PDB file of C-alpha atoms in Angstrom:
ATOM      1  CA  ARG A   1     -27.186  56.280-123.425  1.00 60.00           C
ATOM      2  CA  LYS A   2     -30.815  56.323-124.182  1.00 72.00           C
ATOM      3  CA  GLU A   3     -31.935  59.397-126.156  1.00 88.00           C
ATOM      4  CA  VAL A   4     -34.772  60.429-123.793  1.00 94.00           C
ATOM      5  CA  GLU A   5     -34.591  59.081-120.258  1.00 94.00           C
ATOM      6  CA  GLN A   6     -37.371  59.287-117.510  1.00 95.00           C
ATOM      7  CA  ASP A   7     -38.006  57.746-114.073  1.00 92.00           C
ATOM      8  CA  PRO A   8     -40.589  55.157-114.779  1.00 91.00           C
ATOM      9  CA  GLY A   9     -42.268  55.546-111.231  1.00 89.00           C
ATOM     10  CA  PRO A  10     -44.754  54.846-110.394  1.00 94.00           C
ATOM     11  CA  PHE A  11     -45.457  58.079-108.416  1.00 95.00           C
ATOM     12  CA  ASN A  12     -48.272  57.482-105.983  1.00 96.00           C
ATOM     13  CA  VAL A  13     -49.503  60.766-104.575  1.00 97.00           C
ATOM     14  CA  PRO A  14     -52.728  61.995-102.836  1.00 97.00           C
ATOM     15  CA  GLU A  15     -55.283  64.265-104.233  1.00 97.00           C
ATOM     16  CA  GLY A  16     -54.194  67.871-103.953  1.00 97.00           C
ATOM     17  CA  ALA A  17     -50.429  67.119-103.978  1.00 97.00           C
ATOM     18  CA  THR A  18     -47.888  68.775-106.078  1.00 97.00           C
ATOM     19  CA  VAL A  19     -45.802  66.295-108.270  1.00 97.00           C
ATOM     20  CA  ALA A  20     -42.829  66.963-110.557  1.00 96.00           C
ATOM     21  CA  PHE A  21     -41.350  64.766-113.392  1.00 94.00           C
ATOM     22  CA  ASN A  22     -37.978  65.344-114.957  1.00 94.00           C
ATOM     23  CA  CYS A  23     -36.489  63.986-118.091  1.00 95.00           C
ATOM     24  CA  THR A  24     -33.154  64.181-119.751  1.00 96.00           C
ATOM     25  CA  TYR A  25     -32.355  64.008-123.460  1.00 94.00           C
ATOM     26  CA  SER A  26     -28.845  63.151-124.947  1.00 92.00           C
ATOM     27  CA  ASN A  27     -28.839  65.032-128.116  1.00 89.00           C
ATOM     28  CA  SER A  28     -27.847  68.711-127.410  1.00 88.00           C
ATOM     29  CA  ALA A  29     -29.025  69.766-130.834  1.00 86.00           C
ATOM     30  CA  SER A  30     -32.700  68.809-130.115  1.00 87.00           C
ATOM     31  CA  GLN A  31     -35.167  71.300-131.508  1.00 83.00           C
ATOM     32  CA  SER A  32     -38.462  70.928-129.898  1.00 86.00           C
ATOM     33  CA  PHE A  33     -39.838  69.308-126.724  1.00 91.00           C
ATOM     34  CA  PHE A  34     -43.125  68.057-125.512  1.00 93.00           C
ATOM     35  CA  TRP A  35     -45.149  66.224-122.807  1.00 96.00           C
ATOM     36  CA  TYR A  36     -47.537  63.771-123.950  1.00 96.00           C
ATOM     37  CA  ARG A  37     -49.921  62.016-121.746  1.00 97.00           C
ATOM     38  CA  GLN A  38     -50.963  58.341-122.288  1.00 97.00           C
ATOM     39  CA  ASP A  39     -53.898  56.857-120.374  1.00 97.00           C
ATOM     40  CA  CYS A  40     -53.990  53.057-119.682  1.00 94.00           C
ATOM     41  CA  ARG A  41     -54.723  51.133-123.112  1.00 93.00           C
ATOM     42  CA  LYS A  42     -55.159  54.531-125.224  1.00 96.00           C
ATOM     43  CA  GLU A  43     -53.129  56.537-127.509  1.00 96.00           C
ATOM     44  CA  PRO A  44     -50.629  59.166-126.571  1.00 96.00           C
ATOM     45  CA  LYS A  45     -52.210  62.730-126.648  1.00 95.00           C
ATOM     46  CA  LEU A  46     -50.215  65.958-126.564  1.00 93.00           C
ATOM     47  CA  LEU A  47     -50.336  67.601-123.102  1.00 95.00           C
ATOM     48  CA  MET A  48     -48.298  70.510-123.788  1.00 93.00           C
ATOM     49  CA  SER A  49     -45.284  71.895-125.688  1.00 89.00           C
ATOM     50  CA  VAL A  50     -42.226  72.926-123.762  1.00 91.00           C
ATOM     51  CA  TYR A  51     -40.729  76.466-124.517  1.00 83.00           C
ATOM     52  CA  SER A  52     -37.241  77.609-123.395  1.00 83.00           C
ATOM     53  CA  SER A  53     -39.035  80.314-121.404  1.00 83.00           C
ATOM     54  CA  GLY A  54     -41.123  77.850-119.731  1.00 85.00           C
ATOM     55  CA  ASN A  55     -44.809  77.621-120.098  1.00 90.00           C
ATOM     56  CA  GLU A  56     -47.789  77.135-118.058  1.00 93.00           C
ATOM     57  CA  ASP A  57     -51.228  75.674-118.632  1.00 93.00           C
ATOM     58  CA  GLY A  58     -53.578  75.659-115.807  1.00 96.00           C
ATOM     59  CA  ARG A  59     -52.281  73.363-113.140  1.00 97.00           C
ATOM     60  CA  PHE A  60     -49.390  72.204-115.400  1.00 97.00           C
ATOM     61  CA  THR A  61     -46.020  73.929-115.796  1.00 97.00           C
ATOM     62  CA  ALA A  62     -43.301  72.821-118.060  1.00 96.00           C
ATOM     63  CA  GLN A  63     -39.772  73.959-118.093  1.00 95.00           C
ATOM     64  CA  LEU A  64     -36.731  73.371-120.326  1.00 94.00           C
ATOM     65  CA  ASN A  65     -33.055  73.659-119.330  1.00 93.00           C
ATOM     66  CA  ARG A  66     -31.004  73.381-122.563  1.00 92.00           C
ATOM     67  CA  ALA A  67     -27.684  73.613-120.801  1.00 92.00           C
ATOM     68  CA  SER A  68     -28.366  70.605-118.657  1.00 93.00           C
ATOM     69  CA  GLN A  69     -30.588  68.960-121.304  1.00 94.00           C
ATOM     70  CA  TYR A  70     -33.526  68.342-119.074  1.00 92.00           C
ATOM     71  CA  ILE A  71     -37.123  68.986-119.182  1.00 95.00           C
ATOM     72  CA  SER A  72     -39.497  69.177-116.255  1.00 96.00           C
ATOM     73  CA  LEU A  73     -43.246  68.940-115.913  1.00 97.00           C
ATOM     74  CA  LEU A  74     -44.941  70.250-112.649  1.00 97.00           C
ATOM     75  CA  ILE A  75     -48.488  69.240-111.680  1.00 97.00           C
ATOM     76  CA  ARG A  76     -50.266  71.187-108.982  1.00 98.00           C
ATOM     77  CA  ASP A  77     -53.290  70.333-106.982  1.00 98.00           C
ATOM     78  CA  SER A  78     -53.338  66.898-108.430  1.00 98.00           C
ATOM     79  CA  LYS A  79     -56.801  65.283-109.447  1.00 97.00           C
ATOM     80  CA  LEU A  80     -57.784  61.693-109.917  1.00 97.00           C
ATOM     81  CA  SER A  81     -58.049  62.281-113.416  1.00 97.00           C
ATOM     82  CA  ASP A  82     -54.409  63.077-113.697  1.00 98.00           C
ATOM     83  CA  SER A  83     -53.668  59.461-113.260  1.00 98.00           C
ATOM     84  CA  ALA A  84     -51.741  58.455-116.579  1.00 97.00           C
ATOM     85  CA  THR A  85     -48.353  57.699-118.019  1.00 97.00           C
ATOM     86  CA  TYR A  86     -46.623  61.003-118.853  1.00 97.00           C
ATOM     87  CA  LEU A  87     -44.246  60.776-121.771  1.00 96.00           C
ATOM     88  CA  CYS A  88     -41.411  63.055-122.394  1.00 96.00           C
ATOM     89  CA  VAL A  89     -40.772  63.798-126.075  1.00 93.00           C
ATOM     90  CA  VAL A  90     -37.980  65.437-128.052  1.00 91.00           C
ATOM     91  CA  ASN A  91     -37.805  66.262-131.769  1.00 86.00           C
ATOM     92  CA  LEU A  92     -34.295  66.238-133.001  1.00 78.00           C
ATOM     93  CA  PHE A  93     -35.200  68.305-136.049  1.00 72.00           C
ATOM     94  CA  SER A  94     -37.653  71.002-137.061  1.00 63.00           C
ATOM     95  CA  GLY A  95     -40.564  70.149-139.349  1.00 62.00           C
ATOM     96  CA  ASN A  96     -42.463  66.962-139.882  1.00 63.00           C
ATOM     97  CA  THR A  97     -39.809  64.656-138.475  1.00 73.00           C
ATOM     98  CA  PRO A  98     -40.278  61.766-136.026  1.00 79.00           C
ATOM     99  CA  LEU A  99     -40.634  62.124-132.357  1.00 85.00           C
ATOM    100  CA  VAL A 100     -38.346  60.453-129.786  1.00 90.00           C
ATOM    101  CA  PHE A 101     -40.236  59.333-126.755  1.00 93.00           C
ATOM    102  CA  GLY A 102     -39.237  58.462-123.374  1.00 94.00           C
ATOM    103  CA  LYS A 103     -40.698  55.427-121.812  1.00 94.00           C
ATOM    104  CA  GLY A 104     -42.852  57.409-119.587  1.00 95.00           C
ATOM    105  CA  THR A 105     -43.425  58.172-115.956  1.00 96.00           C
ATOM    106  CA  ARG A 106     -46.543  56.588-114.414  1.00 96.00           C
ATOM    107  CA  LEU A 107     -48.598  58.747-112.094  1.00 97.00           C
ATOM    108  CA  SER A 108     -51.309  57.499-109.667  1.00 97.00           C
ATOM    109  CA  VAL A 109     -53.314  60.053-107.818  1.00 97.00           C
ATOM    110  CA  ILE A 110     -55.073  58.575-104.957  1.00 96.00           C
ATOM    111  CA  ALA A 111     -58.160  59.631-103.100  1.00 94.00           C
TER     112      ALA A 111
ATOM    113  CA  ASP B   1     -63.533  66.024-137.040  1.00 64.00           C
ATOM    114  CA  ALA B   2     -62.549  62.490-137.389  1.00 82.00           C
ATOM    115  CA  GLY B   3     -59.127  61.688-135.837  1.00 93.00           C
ATOM    116  CA  VAL B   4     -56.596  59.171-137.185  1.00 96.00           C
ATOM    117  CA  ILE B   5     -58.378  56.085-137.866  1.00 97.00           C
ATOM    118  CA  GLN B   6     -56.707  52.665-137.576  1.00 98.00           C
ATOM    119  CA  SER B   7     -58.058  49.102-138.265  1.00 97.00           C
ATOM    120  CA  PRO B   8     -58.141  46.543-136.916  1.00 98.00           C
ATOM    121  CA  ARG B   9     -58.125  47.627-133.382  1.00 97.00           C
ATOM    122  CA  HIS B  10     -57.253  44.099-132.170  1.00 97.00           C
ATOM    123  CA  GLU B  11     -55.593  41.309-134.007  1.00 97.00           C
ATOM    124  CA  VAL B  12     -54.738  37.764-132.945  1.00 97.00           C
ATOM    125  CA  THR B  13     -52.987  35.688-135.365  1.00 97.00           C
ATOM    126  CA  GLU B  14     -50.779  32.564-135.484  1.00 97.00           C
ATOM    127  CA  MET B  15     -47.039  32.697-136.151  1.00 97.00           C
ATOM    128  CA  GLY B  16     -46.262  32.623-139.840  1.00 96.00           C
ATOM    129  CA  GLN B  17     -49.428  34.406-141.004  1.00 97.00           C
ATOM    130  CA  GLU B  18     -49.654  37.655-142.789  1.00 97.00           C
ATOM    131  CA  VAL B  19     -50.780  40.708-140.934  1.00 98.00           C
ATOM    132  CA  THR B  20     -51.901  43.935-142.421  1.00 98.00           C
ATOM    133  CA  LEU B  21     -52.573  47.010-140.457  1.00 98.00           C
ATOM    134  CA  ARG B  22     -54.377  50.045-141.834  1.00 98.00           C
ATOM    135  CA  CYS B  23     -54.301  53.672-141.206  1.00 98.00           C
ATOM    136  CA  LYS B  24     -56.389  56.744-142.351  1.00 98.00           C
ATOM    137  CA  PRO B  25     -54.692  60.059-141.465  1.00 96.00           C
ATOM    138  CA  ILE B  26     -56.416  63.167-140.540  1.00 93.00           C
ATOM    139  CA  SER B  27     -57.478  64.829-143.741  1.00 92.00           C
ATOM    140  CA  GLY B  28     -55.117  67.525-144.836  1.00 89.00           C
ATOM    141  CA  HIS B  29     -52.074  66.184-142.875  1.00 90.00           C
ATOM    142  CA  ASN B  30     -49.171  65.419-144.957  1.00 88.00           C
ATOM    143  CA  SER B  31     -46.804  63.351-142.868  1.00 89.00           C
ATOM    144  CA  LEU B  32     -47.740  59.943-141.460  1.00 93.00           C
ATOM    145  CA  PHE B  33     -45.691  58.000-138.860  1.00 93.00           C
ATOM    146  CA  TRP B  34     -45.840  54.288-137.814  1.00 96.00           C
ATOM    147  CA  TYR B  35     -44.840  53.627-134.222  1.00 96.00           C
ATOM    148  CA  ARG B  36     -44.602  50.435-132.236  1.00 97.00           C
ATOM    149  CA  GLN B  37     -45.167  50.250-128.489  1.00 96.00           C
ATOM    150  CA  THR B  38     -44.078  47.534-126.009  1.00 95.00           C
ATOM    151  CA  MET B  39     -43.548  47.413-122.308  1.00 90.00           C
ATOM    152  CA  MET B  40     -39.778  46.703-122.746  1.00 90.00           C
ATOM    153  CA  ARG B  41     -38.895  49.223-125.422  1.00 90.00           C
ATOM    154  CA  GLY B  42     -41.549  51.920-125.216  1.00 92.00           C
ATOM    155  CA  LEU B  43     -42.735  53.846-128.247  1.00 93.00           C
ATOM    156  CA  GLU B  44     -40.429  53.247-131.286  1.00 93.00           C
ATOM    157  CA  LEU B  45     -40.634  54.721-134.786  1.00 93.00           C
ATOM    158  CA  LEU B  46     -40.822  52.237-137.420  1.00 95.00           C
ATOM    159  CA  ILE B  47     -41.247  54.458-140.697  1.00 95.00           C
ATOM    160  CA  TYR B  48     -42.595  57.765-141.602  1.00 91.00           C
ATOM    161  CA  PHE B  49     -43.910  59.441-144.895  1.00 92.00           C
ATOM    162  CA  ASN B  50     -44.009  63.088-145.962  1.00 89.00           C
ATOM    163  CA  ASN B  51     -46.471  63.687-148.809  1.00 90.00           C
ATOM    164  CA  ASN B  52     -46.789  59.843-149.323  1.00 93.00           C
ATOM    165  CA  VAL B  53     -43.102  59.319-149.800  1.00 93.00           C
ATOM    166  CA  PRO B  54     -41.209  57.223-147.407  1.00 93.00           C
ATOM    167  CA  ILE B  55     -38.490  59.275-145.662  1.00 89.00           C
ATOM    168  CA  ASP B  56     -37.048  57.078-143.180  1.00 88.00           C
ATOM    169  CA  ASP B  57     -37.434  53.287-142.752  1.00 90.00           C
ATOM    170  CA  SER B  58     -34.475  52.679-140.510  1.00 89.00           C
ATOM    171  CA  GLY B  59     -36.684  51.611-137.655  1.00 90.00           C
ATOM    172  CA  MET B  60     -38.223  48.785-139.446  1.00 94.00           C
ATOM    173  CA  PRO B  61     -37.209  45.671-137.574  1.00 87.00           C
ATOM    174  CA  GLU B  62     -36.387  43.450-140.675  1.00 85.00           C
ATOM    175  CA  ASP B  63     -37.537  42.542-144.120  1.00 90.00           C
ATOM    176  CA  ARG B  64     -40.701  40.990-142.778  1.00 95.00           C
ATOM    177  CA  PHE B  65     -42.010  44.534-142.188  1.00 97.00           C
ATOM    178  CA  SER B  66     -43.142  46.710-145.070  1.00 97.00           C
ATOM    179  CA  ALA B  67     -45.222  49.892-145.374  1.00 97.00           C
ATOM    180  CA  LYS B  68     -46.957  51.700-148.068  1.00 97.00           C
ATOM    181  CA  MET B  69     -48.805  54.972-148.516  1.00 97.00           C
ATOM    182  CA  PRO B  70     -50.489  54.766-152.005  1.00 96.00           C
ATOM    183  CA  ASN B  71     -52.268  58.214-151.447  1.00 95.00           C
ATOM    184  CA  ALA B  72     -52.676  60.898-148.854  1.00 93.00           C
ATOM    185  CA  SER B  73     -55.515  59.176-147.004  1.00 95.00           C
ATOM    186  CA  PHE B  74     -54.257  55.576-146.535  1.00 96.00           C
ATOM    187  CA  SER B  75     -51.491  53.722-145.309  1.00 98.00           C
ATOM    188  CA  THR B  76     -50.695  50.085-144.620  1.00 98.00           C
ATOM    189  CA  LEU B  77     -48.127  48.277-142.460  1.00 98.00           C
ATOM    190  CA  LYS B  78     -47.703  44.610-143.364  1.00 98.00           C
ATOM    191  CA  ILE B  79     -45.899  41.804-141.449  1.00 97.00           C
ATOM    192  CA  GLN B  80     -45.122  38.731-143.309  1.00 96.00           C
ATOM    193  CA  PRO B  81     -44.568  36.309-141.789  1.00 96.00           C
ATOM    194  CA  SER B  82     -45.502  37.319-138.412  1.00 96.00           C
ATOM    195  CA  GLU B  83     -43.599  36.153-135.217  1.00 96.00           C
ATOM    196  CA  PRO B  84     -44.467  36.089-131.483  1.00 97.00           C
ATOM    197  CA  ARG B  85     -42.049  38.895-130.939  1.00 95.00           C
ATOM    198  CA  ASP B  86     -43.955  41.230-133.211  1.00 97.00           C
ATOM    199  CA  SER B  87     -46.651  41.286-130.459  1.00 97.00           C
ATOM    200  CA  ALA B  88     -47.269  44.961-129.523  1.00 97.00           C
ATOM    201  CA  VAL B  89     -49.530  47.850-129.994  1.00 98.00           C
ATOM    202  CA  TYR B  90     -48.933  49.524-133.300  1.00 98.00           C
ATOM    203  CA  PHE B  91     -49.965  53.321-133.603  1.00 98.00           C
ATOM    204  CA  CYS B  92     -50.278  55.460-136.600  1.00 97.00           C
ATOM    205  CA  ALA B  93     -49.872  59.284-136.260  1.00 95.00           C
ATOM    206  CA  SER B  94     -50.213  62.242-138.682  1.00 92.00           C
ATOM    207  CA  SER B  95     -49.253  65.881-138.631  1.00 89.00           C
ATOM    208  CA  SER B  96     -49.132  68.834-140.884  1.00 83.00           C
ATOM    209  CA  ILE B  97     -46.483  71.569-141.283  1.00 67.00           C
ATOM    210  CA  GLY B  98     -47.663  74.600-139.489  1.00 56.00           C
ATOM    211  CA  GLN B  99     -46.614  78.162-139.320  1.00 48.00           C
ATOM    212  CA  VAL B 100     -44.109  77.386-136.504  1.00 50.00           C
ATOM    213  CA  VAL B 101     -42.291  74.562-138.064  1.00 44.00           C
ATOM    214  CA  TYR B 102     -40.836  73.109-135.125  1.00 44.00           C
ATOM    215  CA  GLN B 103     -43.868  72.823-133.213  1.00 47.00           C
ATOM    216  CA  GLU B 104     -46.121  70.495-135.280  1.00 66.00           C
ATOM    217  CA  THR B 105     -48.391  68.207-133.110  1.00 81.00           C
ATOM    218  CA  GLN B 106     -48.524  64.624-133.980  1.00 88.00           C
ATOM    219  CA  TYR B 107     -52.098  63.243-133.554  1.00 91.00           C
ATOM    220  CA  PHE B 108     -52.128  59.387-132.805  1.00 95.00           C
ATOM    221  CA  GLY B 109     -54.854  56.906-133.804  1.00 97.00           C
ATOM    222  CA  PRO B 110     -56.242  54.481-131.124  1.00 97.00           C
ATOM    223  CA  GLY B 111     -53.621  51.733-132.074  1.00 98.00           C
ATOM    224  CA  THR B 112     -53.901  48.033-133.216  1.00 98.00           C
ATOM    225  CA  ARG B 113     -53.070  45.541-130.441  1.00 98.00           C
ATOM    226  CA  LEU B 114     -51.344  42.721-132.231  1.00 98.00           C
ATOM    227  CA  LEU B 115     -50.957  39.268-130.547  1.00 98.00           C
ATOM    228  CA  VAL B 116     -49.037  36.637-132.449  1.00 97.00           C
ATOM    229  CA  LEU B 117     -49.357  33.188-130.990  1.00 97.00           C
TER     230      LEU B 117
END
């Protein structure tokens, strides 16, 4: 079983739509969770951290379910500029330790 | 502020040649990570350093790969000899211990696109 699993997509949605991605992780001892965004031929960049209580940043909402070991990302009112690959990321430990990346979910927002 | 700097940005070489990738982390960051990304396997950790000391190199594919961090501002990843299956994008990332120790952000460089013919 892979450590972090995501639906690769692609998700093709019209502008203004709401889209949700889920991700599951295998290690129940995982300490911290993130969503990174990666544009085509660019480096991954942190989109948002994911907290147990859930958190929101503008049109983006992230949630964590530790019992079921899944993480979600909700994007409301999709923009063309949201088109990218969204990487679910888990840190198995605290501190400066390596991140474990999912392979990503590709989103295309269409005009 | 300058982000993570990697060079070269692109490298095309022939099988059997030595390849050296370079990384300059963000000033003040004390952890450095080398990742490799391919379509098939996604992003994989190769090795990481804390305070210039290699902590975990279990992701290094084989003895052909080696990495060094002689000081806080420079690291190299060397492949010798290179093989076509090494073709990938190699990313360097850096981070620093923050007040909330489990929420450090890793900042990635632009990557080196390596093609081994």
